[in-house]
Coordinates of N, CA, C and O in Angstrom, one line a residue:
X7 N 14.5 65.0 97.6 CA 14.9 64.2 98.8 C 15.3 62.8 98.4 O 16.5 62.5 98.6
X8 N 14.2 61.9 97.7 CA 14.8 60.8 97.3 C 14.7 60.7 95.9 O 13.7 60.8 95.1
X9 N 16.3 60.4 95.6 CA 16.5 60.5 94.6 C 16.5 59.0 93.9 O 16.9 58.1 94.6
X10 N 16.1 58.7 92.3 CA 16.7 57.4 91.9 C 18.0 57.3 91.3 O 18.6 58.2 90.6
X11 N 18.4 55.7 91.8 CA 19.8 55.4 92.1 C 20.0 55.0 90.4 O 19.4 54.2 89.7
X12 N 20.6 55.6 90.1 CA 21.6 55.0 88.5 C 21.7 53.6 88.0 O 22.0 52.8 88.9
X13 N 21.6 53.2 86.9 CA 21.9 51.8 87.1 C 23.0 51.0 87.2 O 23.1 49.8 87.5
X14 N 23.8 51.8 87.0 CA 25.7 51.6 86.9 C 25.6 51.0 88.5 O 26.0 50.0 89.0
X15 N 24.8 52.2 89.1 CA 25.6 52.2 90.6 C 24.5 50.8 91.8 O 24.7 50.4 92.9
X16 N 23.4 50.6 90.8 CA 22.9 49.1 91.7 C 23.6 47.8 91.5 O 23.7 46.9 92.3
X17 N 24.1 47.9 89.9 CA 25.2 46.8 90.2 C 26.0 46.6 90.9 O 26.4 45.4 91.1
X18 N 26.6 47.9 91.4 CA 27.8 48.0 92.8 C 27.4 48.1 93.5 O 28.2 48.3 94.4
X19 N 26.2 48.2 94.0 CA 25.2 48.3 95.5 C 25.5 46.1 95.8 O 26.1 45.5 96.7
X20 N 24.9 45.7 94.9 CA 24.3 44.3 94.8 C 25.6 43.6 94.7 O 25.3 42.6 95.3
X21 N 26.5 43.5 94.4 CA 28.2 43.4 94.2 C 28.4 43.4 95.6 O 28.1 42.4 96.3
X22 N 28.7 44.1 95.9 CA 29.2 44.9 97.8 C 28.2 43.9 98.3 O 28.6 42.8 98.6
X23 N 27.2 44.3 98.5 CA 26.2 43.0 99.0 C 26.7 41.9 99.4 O 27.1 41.6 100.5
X24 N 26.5 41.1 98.1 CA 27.3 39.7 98.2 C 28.9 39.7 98.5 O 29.5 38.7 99.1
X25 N 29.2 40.4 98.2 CA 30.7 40.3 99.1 C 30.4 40.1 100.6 O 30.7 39.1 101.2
X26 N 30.0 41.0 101.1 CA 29.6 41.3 102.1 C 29.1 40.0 103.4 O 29.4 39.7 104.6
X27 N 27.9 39.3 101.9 CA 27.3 38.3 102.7 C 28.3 37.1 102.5 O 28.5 36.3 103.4
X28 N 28.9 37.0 101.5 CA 30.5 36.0 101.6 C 31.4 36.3 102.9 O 31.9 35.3 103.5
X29 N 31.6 37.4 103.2 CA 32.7 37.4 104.2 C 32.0 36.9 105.4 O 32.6 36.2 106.1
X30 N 30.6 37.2 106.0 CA 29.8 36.7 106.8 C 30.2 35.2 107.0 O 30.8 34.7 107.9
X31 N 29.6 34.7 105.9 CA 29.5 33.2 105.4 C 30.6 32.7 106.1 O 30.7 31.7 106.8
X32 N 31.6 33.8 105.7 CA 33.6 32.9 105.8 C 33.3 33.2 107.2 O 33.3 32.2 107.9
X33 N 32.9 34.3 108.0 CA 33.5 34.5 109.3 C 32.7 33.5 110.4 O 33.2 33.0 111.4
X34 N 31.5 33.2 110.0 CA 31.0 32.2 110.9 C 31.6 30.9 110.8 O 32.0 30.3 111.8
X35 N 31.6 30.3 109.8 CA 32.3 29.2 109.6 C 33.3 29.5 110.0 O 33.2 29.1 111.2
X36 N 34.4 30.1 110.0 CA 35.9 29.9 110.9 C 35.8 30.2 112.3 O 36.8 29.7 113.0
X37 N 34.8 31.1 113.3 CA 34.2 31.0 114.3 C 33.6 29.4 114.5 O 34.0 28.7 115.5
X38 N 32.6 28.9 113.7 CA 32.3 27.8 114.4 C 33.8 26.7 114.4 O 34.3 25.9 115.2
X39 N 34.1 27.0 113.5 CA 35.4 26.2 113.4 C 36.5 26.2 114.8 O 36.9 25.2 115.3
X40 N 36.6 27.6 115.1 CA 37.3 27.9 116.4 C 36.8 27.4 117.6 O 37.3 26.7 118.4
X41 N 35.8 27.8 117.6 CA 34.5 26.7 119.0 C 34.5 25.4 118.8 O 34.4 24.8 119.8
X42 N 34.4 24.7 117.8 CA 34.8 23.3 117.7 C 36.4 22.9 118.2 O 36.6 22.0 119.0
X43 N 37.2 23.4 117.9 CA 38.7 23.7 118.3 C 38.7 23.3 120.1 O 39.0 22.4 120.8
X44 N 38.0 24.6 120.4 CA 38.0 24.6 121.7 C 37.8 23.9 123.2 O 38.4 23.8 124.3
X45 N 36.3 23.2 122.2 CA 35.3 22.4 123.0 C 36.0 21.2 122.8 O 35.9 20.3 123.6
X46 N 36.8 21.2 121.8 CA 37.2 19.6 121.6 C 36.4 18.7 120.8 O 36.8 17.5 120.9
X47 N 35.2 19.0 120.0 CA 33.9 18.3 119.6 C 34.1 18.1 118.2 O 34.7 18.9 117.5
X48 N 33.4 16.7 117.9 CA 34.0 16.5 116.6 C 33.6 17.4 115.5 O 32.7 18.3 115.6
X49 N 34.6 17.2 114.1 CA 34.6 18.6 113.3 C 33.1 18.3 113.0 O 32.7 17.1 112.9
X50 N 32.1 19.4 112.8 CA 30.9 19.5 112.4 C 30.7 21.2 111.8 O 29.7 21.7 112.0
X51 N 31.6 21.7 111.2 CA 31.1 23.0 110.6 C 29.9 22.8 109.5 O 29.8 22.3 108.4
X52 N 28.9 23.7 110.5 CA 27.7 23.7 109.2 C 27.5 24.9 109.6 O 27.2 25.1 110.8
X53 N 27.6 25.9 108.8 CA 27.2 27.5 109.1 C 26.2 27.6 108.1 O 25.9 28.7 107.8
X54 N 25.6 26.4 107.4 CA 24.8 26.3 106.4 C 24.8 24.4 106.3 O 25.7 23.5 106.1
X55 N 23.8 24.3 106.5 CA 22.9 23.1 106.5 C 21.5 22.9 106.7 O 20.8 23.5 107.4
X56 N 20.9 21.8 105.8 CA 19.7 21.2 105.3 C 19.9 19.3 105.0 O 20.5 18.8 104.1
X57 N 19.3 18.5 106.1 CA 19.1 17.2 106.3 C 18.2 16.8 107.2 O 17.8 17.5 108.1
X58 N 17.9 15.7 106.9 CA 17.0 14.5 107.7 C 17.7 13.4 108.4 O 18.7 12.7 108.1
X59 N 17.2 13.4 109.1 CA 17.8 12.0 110.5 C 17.2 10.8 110.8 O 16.0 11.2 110.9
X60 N 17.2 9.4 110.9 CA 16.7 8.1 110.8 C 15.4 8.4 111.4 O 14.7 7.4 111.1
X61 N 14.7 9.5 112.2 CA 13.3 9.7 112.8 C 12.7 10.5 111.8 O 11.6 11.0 112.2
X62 N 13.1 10.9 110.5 CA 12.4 11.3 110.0 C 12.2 13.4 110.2 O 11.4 14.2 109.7
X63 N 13.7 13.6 111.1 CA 13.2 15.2 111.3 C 14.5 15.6 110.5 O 15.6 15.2 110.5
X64 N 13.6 16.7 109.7 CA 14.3 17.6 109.1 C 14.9 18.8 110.1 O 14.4 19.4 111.1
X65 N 16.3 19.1 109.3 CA 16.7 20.2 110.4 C 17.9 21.1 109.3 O 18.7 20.7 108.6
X66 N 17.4 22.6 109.6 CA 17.8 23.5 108.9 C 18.9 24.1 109.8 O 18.7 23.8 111.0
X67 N 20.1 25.0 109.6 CA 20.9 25.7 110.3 C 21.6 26.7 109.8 O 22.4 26.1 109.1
X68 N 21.8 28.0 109.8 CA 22.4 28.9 108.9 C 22.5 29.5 110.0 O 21.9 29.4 111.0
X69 N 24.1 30.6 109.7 CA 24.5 31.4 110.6 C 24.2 31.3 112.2 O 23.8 32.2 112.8
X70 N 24.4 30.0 112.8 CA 24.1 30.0 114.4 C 22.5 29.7 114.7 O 22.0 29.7 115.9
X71 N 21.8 29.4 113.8 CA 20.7 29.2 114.1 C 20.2 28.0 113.6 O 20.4 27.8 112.4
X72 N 19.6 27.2 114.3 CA 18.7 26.2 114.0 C 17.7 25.9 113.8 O 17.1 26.8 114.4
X73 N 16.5 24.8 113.1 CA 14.9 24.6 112.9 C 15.0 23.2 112.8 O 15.5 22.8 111.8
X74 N 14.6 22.5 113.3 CA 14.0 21.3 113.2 C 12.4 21.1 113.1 O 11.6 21.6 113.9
X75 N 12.0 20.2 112.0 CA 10.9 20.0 111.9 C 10.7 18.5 111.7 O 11.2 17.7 110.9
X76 N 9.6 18.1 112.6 CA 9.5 16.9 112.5 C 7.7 16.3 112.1 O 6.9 17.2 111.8
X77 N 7.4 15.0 112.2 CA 6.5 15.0 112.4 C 5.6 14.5 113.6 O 6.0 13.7 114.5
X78 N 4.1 15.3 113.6 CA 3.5 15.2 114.9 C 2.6 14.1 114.5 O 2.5 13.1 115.3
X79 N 1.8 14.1 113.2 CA 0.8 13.3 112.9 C 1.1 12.4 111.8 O 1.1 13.1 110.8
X80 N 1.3 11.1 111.4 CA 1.8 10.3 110.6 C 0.1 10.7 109.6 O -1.0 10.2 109.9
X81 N 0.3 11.5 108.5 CA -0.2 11.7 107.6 C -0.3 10.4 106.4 O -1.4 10.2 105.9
X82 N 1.0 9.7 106.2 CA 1.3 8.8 105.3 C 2.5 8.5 104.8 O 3.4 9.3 105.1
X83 N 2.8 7.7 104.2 CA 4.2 7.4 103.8 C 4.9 7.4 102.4 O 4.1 7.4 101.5
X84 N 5.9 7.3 102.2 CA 6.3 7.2 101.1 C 7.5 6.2 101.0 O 8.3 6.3 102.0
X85 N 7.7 5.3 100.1 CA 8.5 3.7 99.7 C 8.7 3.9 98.5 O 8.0 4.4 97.6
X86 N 9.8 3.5 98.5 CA 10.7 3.7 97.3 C 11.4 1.8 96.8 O 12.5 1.2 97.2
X87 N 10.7 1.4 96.2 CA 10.8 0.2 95.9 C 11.7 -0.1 94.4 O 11.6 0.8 93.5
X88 N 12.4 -1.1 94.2 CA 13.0 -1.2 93.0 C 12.5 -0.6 91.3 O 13.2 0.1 90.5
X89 N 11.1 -1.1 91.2 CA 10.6 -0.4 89.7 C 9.2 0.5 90.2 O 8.2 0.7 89.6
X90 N 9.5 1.3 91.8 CA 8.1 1.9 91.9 C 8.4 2.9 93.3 O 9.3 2.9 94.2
X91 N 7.4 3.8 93.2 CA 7.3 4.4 94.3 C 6.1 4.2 94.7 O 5.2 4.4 93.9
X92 N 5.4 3.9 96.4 CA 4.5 3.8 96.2 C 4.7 4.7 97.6 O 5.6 4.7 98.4
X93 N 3.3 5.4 97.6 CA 2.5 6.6 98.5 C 1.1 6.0 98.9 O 0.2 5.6 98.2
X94 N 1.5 6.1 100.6 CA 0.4 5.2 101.6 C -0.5 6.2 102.2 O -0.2 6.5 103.4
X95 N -1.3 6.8 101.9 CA -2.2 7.7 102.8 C -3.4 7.3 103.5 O -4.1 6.5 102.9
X96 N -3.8 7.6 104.7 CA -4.6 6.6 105.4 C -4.8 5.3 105.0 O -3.8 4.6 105.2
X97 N -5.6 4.8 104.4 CA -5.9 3.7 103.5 C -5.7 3.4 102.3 O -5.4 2.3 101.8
X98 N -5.9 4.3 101.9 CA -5.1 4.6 99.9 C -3.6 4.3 99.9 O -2.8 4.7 100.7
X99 N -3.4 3.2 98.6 CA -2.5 3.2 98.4 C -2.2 3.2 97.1 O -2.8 2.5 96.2
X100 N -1.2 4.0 96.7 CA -0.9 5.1 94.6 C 0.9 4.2 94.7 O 1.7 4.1 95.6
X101 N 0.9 3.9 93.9 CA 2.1 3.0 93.4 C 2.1 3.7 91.5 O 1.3 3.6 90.6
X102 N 3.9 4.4 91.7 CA 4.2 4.8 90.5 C 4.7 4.4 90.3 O 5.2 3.9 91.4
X103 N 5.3 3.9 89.2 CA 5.6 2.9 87.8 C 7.4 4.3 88.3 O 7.3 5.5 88.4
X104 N 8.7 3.5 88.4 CA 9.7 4.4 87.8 C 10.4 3.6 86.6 O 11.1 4.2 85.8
X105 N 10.2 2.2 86.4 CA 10.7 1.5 84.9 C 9.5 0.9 84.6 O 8.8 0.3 85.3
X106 N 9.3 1.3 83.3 CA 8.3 0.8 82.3 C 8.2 0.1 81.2 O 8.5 0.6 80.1
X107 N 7.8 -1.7 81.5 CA 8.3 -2.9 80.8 C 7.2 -2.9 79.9 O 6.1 -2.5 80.2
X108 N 7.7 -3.3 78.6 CA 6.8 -3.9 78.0 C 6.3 -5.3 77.8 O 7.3 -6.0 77.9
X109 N 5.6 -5.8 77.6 CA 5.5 -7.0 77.2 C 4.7 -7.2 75.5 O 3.5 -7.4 75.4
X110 N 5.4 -7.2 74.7 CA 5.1 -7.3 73.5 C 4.4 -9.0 73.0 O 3.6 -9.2 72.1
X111 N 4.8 -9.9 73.8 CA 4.4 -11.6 73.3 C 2.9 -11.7 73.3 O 2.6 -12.9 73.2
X112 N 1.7 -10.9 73.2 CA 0.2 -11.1 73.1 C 0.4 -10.2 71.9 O -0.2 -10.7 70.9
X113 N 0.9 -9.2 71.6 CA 0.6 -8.4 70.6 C 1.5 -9.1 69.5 O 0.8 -9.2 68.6
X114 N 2.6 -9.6 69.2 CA 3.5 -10.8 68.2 C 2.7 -12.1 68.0 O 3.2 -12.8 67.1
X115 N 1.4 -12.7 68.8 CA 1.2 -13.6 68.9 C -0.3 -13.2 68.2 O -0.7 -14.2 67.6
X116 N -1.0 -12.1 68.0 CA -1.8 -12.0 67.6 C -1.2 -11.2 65.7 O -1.9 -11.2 64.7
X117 N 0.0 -10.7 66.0 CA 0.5 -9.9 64.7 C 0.6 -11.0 63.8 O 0.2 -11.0 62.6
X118 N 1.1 -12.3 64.5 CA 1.8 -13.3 63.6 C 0.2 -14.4 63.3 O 0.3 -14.8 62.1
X119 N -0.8 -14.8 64.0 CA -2.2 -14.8 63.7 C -2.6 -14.5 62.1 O -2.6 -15.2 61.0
X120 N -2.9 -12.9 62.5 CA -3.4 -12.3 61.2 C -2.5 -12.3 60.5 O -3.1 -12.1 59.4
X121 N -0.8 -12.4 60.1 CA -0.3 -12.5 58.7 C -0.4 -13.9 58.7 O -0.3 -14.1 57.5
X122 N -0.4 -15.2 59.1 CA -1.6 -15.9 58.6 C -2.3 -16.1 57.9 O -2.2 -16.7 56.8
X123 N -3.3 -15.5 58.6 CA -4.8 -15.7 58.1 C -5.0 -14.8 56.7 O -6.1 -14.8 56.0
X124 N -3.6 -13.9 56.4 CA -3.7 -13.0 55.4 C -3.2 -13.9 54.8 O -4.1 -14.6 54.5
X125 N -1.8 -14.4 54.3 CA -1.6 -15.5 53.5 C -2.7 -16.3 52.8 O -3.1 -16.4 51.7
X126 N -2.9 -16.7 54.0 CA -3.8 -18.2 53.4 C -4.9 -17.3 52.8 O -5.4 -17.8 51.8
X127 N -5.5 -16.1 53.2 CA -6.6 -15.8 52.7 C -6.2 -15.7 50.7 O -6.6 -16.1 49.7
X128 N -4.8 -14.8 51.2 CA -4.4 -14.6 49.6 C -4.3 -15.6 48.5 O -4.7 -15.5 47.4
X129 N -3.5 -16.6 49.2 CA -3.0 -17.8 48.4 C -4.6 -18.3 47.7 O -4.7 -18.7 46.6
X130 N -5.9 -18.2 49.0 CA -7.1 -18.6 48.3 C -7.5 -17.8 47.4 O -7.9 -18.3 46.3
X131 N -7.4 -16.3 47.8 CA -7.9 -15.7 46.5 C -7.0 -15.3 45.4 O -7.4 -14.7 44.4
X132 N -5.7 -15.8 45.4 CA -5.0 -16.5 43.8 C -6.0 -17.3 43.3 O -6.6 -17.0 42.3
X133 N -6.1 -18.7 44.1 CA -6.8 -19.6 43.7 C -8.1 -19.3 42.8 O -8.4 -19.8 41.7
X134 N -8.7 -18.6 43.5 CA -10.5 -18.4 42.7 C -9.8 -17.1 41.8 O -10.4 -17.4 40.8
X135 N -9.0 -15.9 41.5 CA -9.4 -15.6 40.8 C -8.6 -16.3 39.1 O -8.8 -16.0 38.0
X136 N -7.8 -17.2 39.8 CA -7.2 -18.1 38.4 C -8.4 -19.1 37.6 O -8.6 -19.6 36.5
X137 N -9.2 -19.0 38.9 CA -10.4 -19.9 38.3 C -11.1 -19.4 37.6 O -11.7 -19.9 36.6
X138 N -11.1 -18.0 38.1 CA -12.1 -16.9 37.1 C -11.6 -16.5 36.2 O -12.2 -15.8 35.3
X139 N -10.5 -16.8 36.2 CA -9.6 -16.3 35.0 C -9.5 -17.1 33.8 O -9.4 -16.6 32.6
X140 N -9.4 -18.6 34.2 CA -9.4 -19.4 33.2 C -11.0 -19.6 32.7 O -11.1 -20.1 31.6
X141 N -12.3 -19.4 33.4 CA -13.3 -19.3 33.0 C -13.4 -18.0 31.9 O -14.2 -17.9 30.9
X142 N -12.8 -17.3 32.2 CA -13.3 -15.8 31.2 C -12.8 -16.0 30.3 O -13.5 -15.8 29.2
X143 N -11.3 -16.6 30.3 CA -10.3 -16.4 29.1 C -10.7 -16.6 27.6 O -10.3 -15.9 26.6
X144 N -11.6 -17.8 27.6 CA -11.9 -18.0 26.1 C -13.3 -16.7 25.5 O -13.6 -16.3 24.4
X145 N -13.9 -16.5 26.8 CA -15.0 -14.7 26.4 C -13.7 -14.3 25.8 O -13.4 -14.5 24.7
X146 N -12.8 -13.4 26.9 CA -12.2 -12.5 26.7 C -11.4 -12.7 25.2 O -11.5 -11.9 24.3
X147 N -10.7 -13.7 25.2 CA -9.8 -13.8 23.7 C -10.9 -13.6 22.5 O -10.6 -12.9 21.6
X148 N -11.9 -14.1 22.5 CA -13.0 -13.9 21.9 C -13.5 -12.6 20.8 O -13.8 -12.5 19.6
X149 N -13.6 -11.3 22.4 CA -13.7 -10.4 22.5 C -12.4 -9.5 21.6 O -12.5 -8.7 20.6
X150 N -11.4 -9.9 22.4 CA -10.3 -9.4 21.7 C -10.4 -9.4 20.3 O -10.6 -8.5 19.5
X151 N -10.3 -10.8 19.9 CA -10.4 -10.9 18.2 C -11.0 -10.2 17.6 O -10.7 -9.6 16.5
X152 N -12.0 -10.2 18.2 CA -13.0 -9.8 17.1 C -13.1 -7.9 17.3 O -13.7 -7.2 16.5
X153 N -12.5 -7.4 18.7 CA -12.0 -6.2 18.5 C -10.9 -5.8 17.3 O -10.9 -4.7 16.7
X154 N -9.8 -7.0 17.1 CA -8.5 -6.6 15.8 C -9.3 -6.9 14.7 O -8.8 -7.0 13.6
X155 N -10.4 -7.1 14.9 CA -11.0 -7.4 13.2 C -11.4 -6.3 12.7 O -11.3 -5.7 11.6
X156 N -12.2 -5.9 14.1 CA -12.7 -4.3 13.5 C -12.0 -3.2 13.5 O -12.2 -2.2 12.9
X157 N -11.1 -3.5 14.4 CA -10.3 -2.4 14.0 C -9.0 -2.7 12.5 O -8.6 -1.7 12.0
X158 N -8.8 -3.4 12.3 CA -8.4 -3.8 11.3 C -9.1 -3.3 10.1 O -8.5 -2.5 9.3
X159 N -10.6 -3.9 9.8 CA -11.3 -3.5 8.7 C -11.5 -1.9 9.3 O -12.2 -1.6 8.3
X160 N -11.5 -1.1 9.9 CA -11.8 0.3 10.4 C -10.7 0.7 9.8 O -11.0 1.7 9.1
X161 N -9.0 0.4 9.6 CA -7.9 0.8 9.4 C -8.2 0.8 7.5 O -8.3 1.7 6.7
X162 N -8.4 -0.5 7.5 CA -8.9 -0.7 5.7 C -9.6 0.4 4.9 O -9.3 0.8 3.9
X163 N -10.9 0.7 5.8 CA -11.8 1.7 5.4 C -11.1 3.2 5.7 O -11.5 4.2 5.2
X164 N -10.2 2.9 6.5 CA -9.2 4.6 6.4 C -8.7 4.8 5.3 O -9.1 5.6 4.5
X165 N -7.6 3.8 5.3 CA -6.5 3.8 3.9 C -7.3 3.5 2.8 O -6.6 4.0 1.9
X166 N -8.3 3.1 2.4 CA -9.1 3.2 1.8 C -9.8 4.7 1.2 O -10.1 5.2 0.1
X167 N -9.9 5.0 2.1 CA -10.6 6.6 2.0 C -9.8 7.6 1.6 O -10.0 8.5 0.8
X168 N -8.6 7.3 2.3 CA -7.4 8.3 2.0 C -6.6 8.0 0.7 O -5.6 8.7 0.5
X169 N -7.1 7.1 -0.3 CA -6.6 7.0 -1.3 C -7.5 7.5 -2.6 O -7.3 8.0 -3.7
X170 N -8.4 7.3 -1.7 CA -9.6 8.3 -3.2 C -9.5 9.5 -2.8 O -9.8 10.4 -3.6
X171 N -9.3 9.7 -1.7 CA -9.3 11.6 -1.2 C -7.8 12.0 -2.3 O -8.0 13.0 -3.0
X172 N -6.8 11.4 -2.4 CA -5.3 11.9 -3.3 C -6.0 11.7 -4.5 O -5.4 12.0 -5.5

């Protein structure tokens, strides 16, 4: 009895369709068009419309039919201010940010602080460790020396060794 439809043939079901609902579309609009003619009234073809009016009512119209919606109960508002939007509900009031400034001059003012206080810290500890440096220097050369001595006589006692080994 019922059979299923092909798939070739719902694309041409769905096709026809919208044709269909296009030529609607065209015939109402050139109908409203003709009754505007008639009446004499300014051109207003809307065989399809969606807007709002200075009271705040929305109003819908497709094919000869209309909806307006308005409001009954002032729930709260909405303001649209240069860098914000802000939303009033009863008492509450939420304000969104739509441009987002920075102010960097506390954070440059504190960056520029600590490379500062790093400088000067450095330049001091140049200072103490040249101090400590020129205090070590005569240990350390010391040290040194008397490391090339021994290894020196360690080199002696090689070549040394390696000549009675031949």
């Amino acid at each position: 009895m019922f059979e299923r439809v092909p798939t070739g043939d719902i694309g041409l079901i769905a096709r026809g369709l919208l044709i269909l609902l296009a030529i609607v579309m065209i015939g109402v609009g050139v109908a409203e068009h003709q009754l505007g003619t008639l009446t004499q009234r300014p051109e207003q073809e809307r065989f399809f419309y969606l807007g709002r009016n200075q009271e705040h009512v929305y109003s819908a119209y497709a094919f000869g039919y209309g909806l307006n919606l308005g409001k009954i109960y002032p729930l709260g508002s909405i303001s649209i201010e240069e860098a914000s939007v802000r939303l009033a509900i009863a008492d509450y009031t939420v304000t969104f940010p739509t441009k987002i400034g920075l102010d960097g001059s506390r954070l440059w003012y504190w960056v520029d602080i600590w490379r500062r206080q790093f400088i000067a810290e450095a330049f001091a500890a140049k200072t103490t460790a040249t101090a400590y440096w020129n205090q070590a220097r005569p240990y350390a050369e010391a040290i040194l020396q008397n490391v090339r001595v021994q290894i020196q006589h360690a080199n002696e006692e090689l070549n040394e060794y390696l000549r009675e080994i031949r």
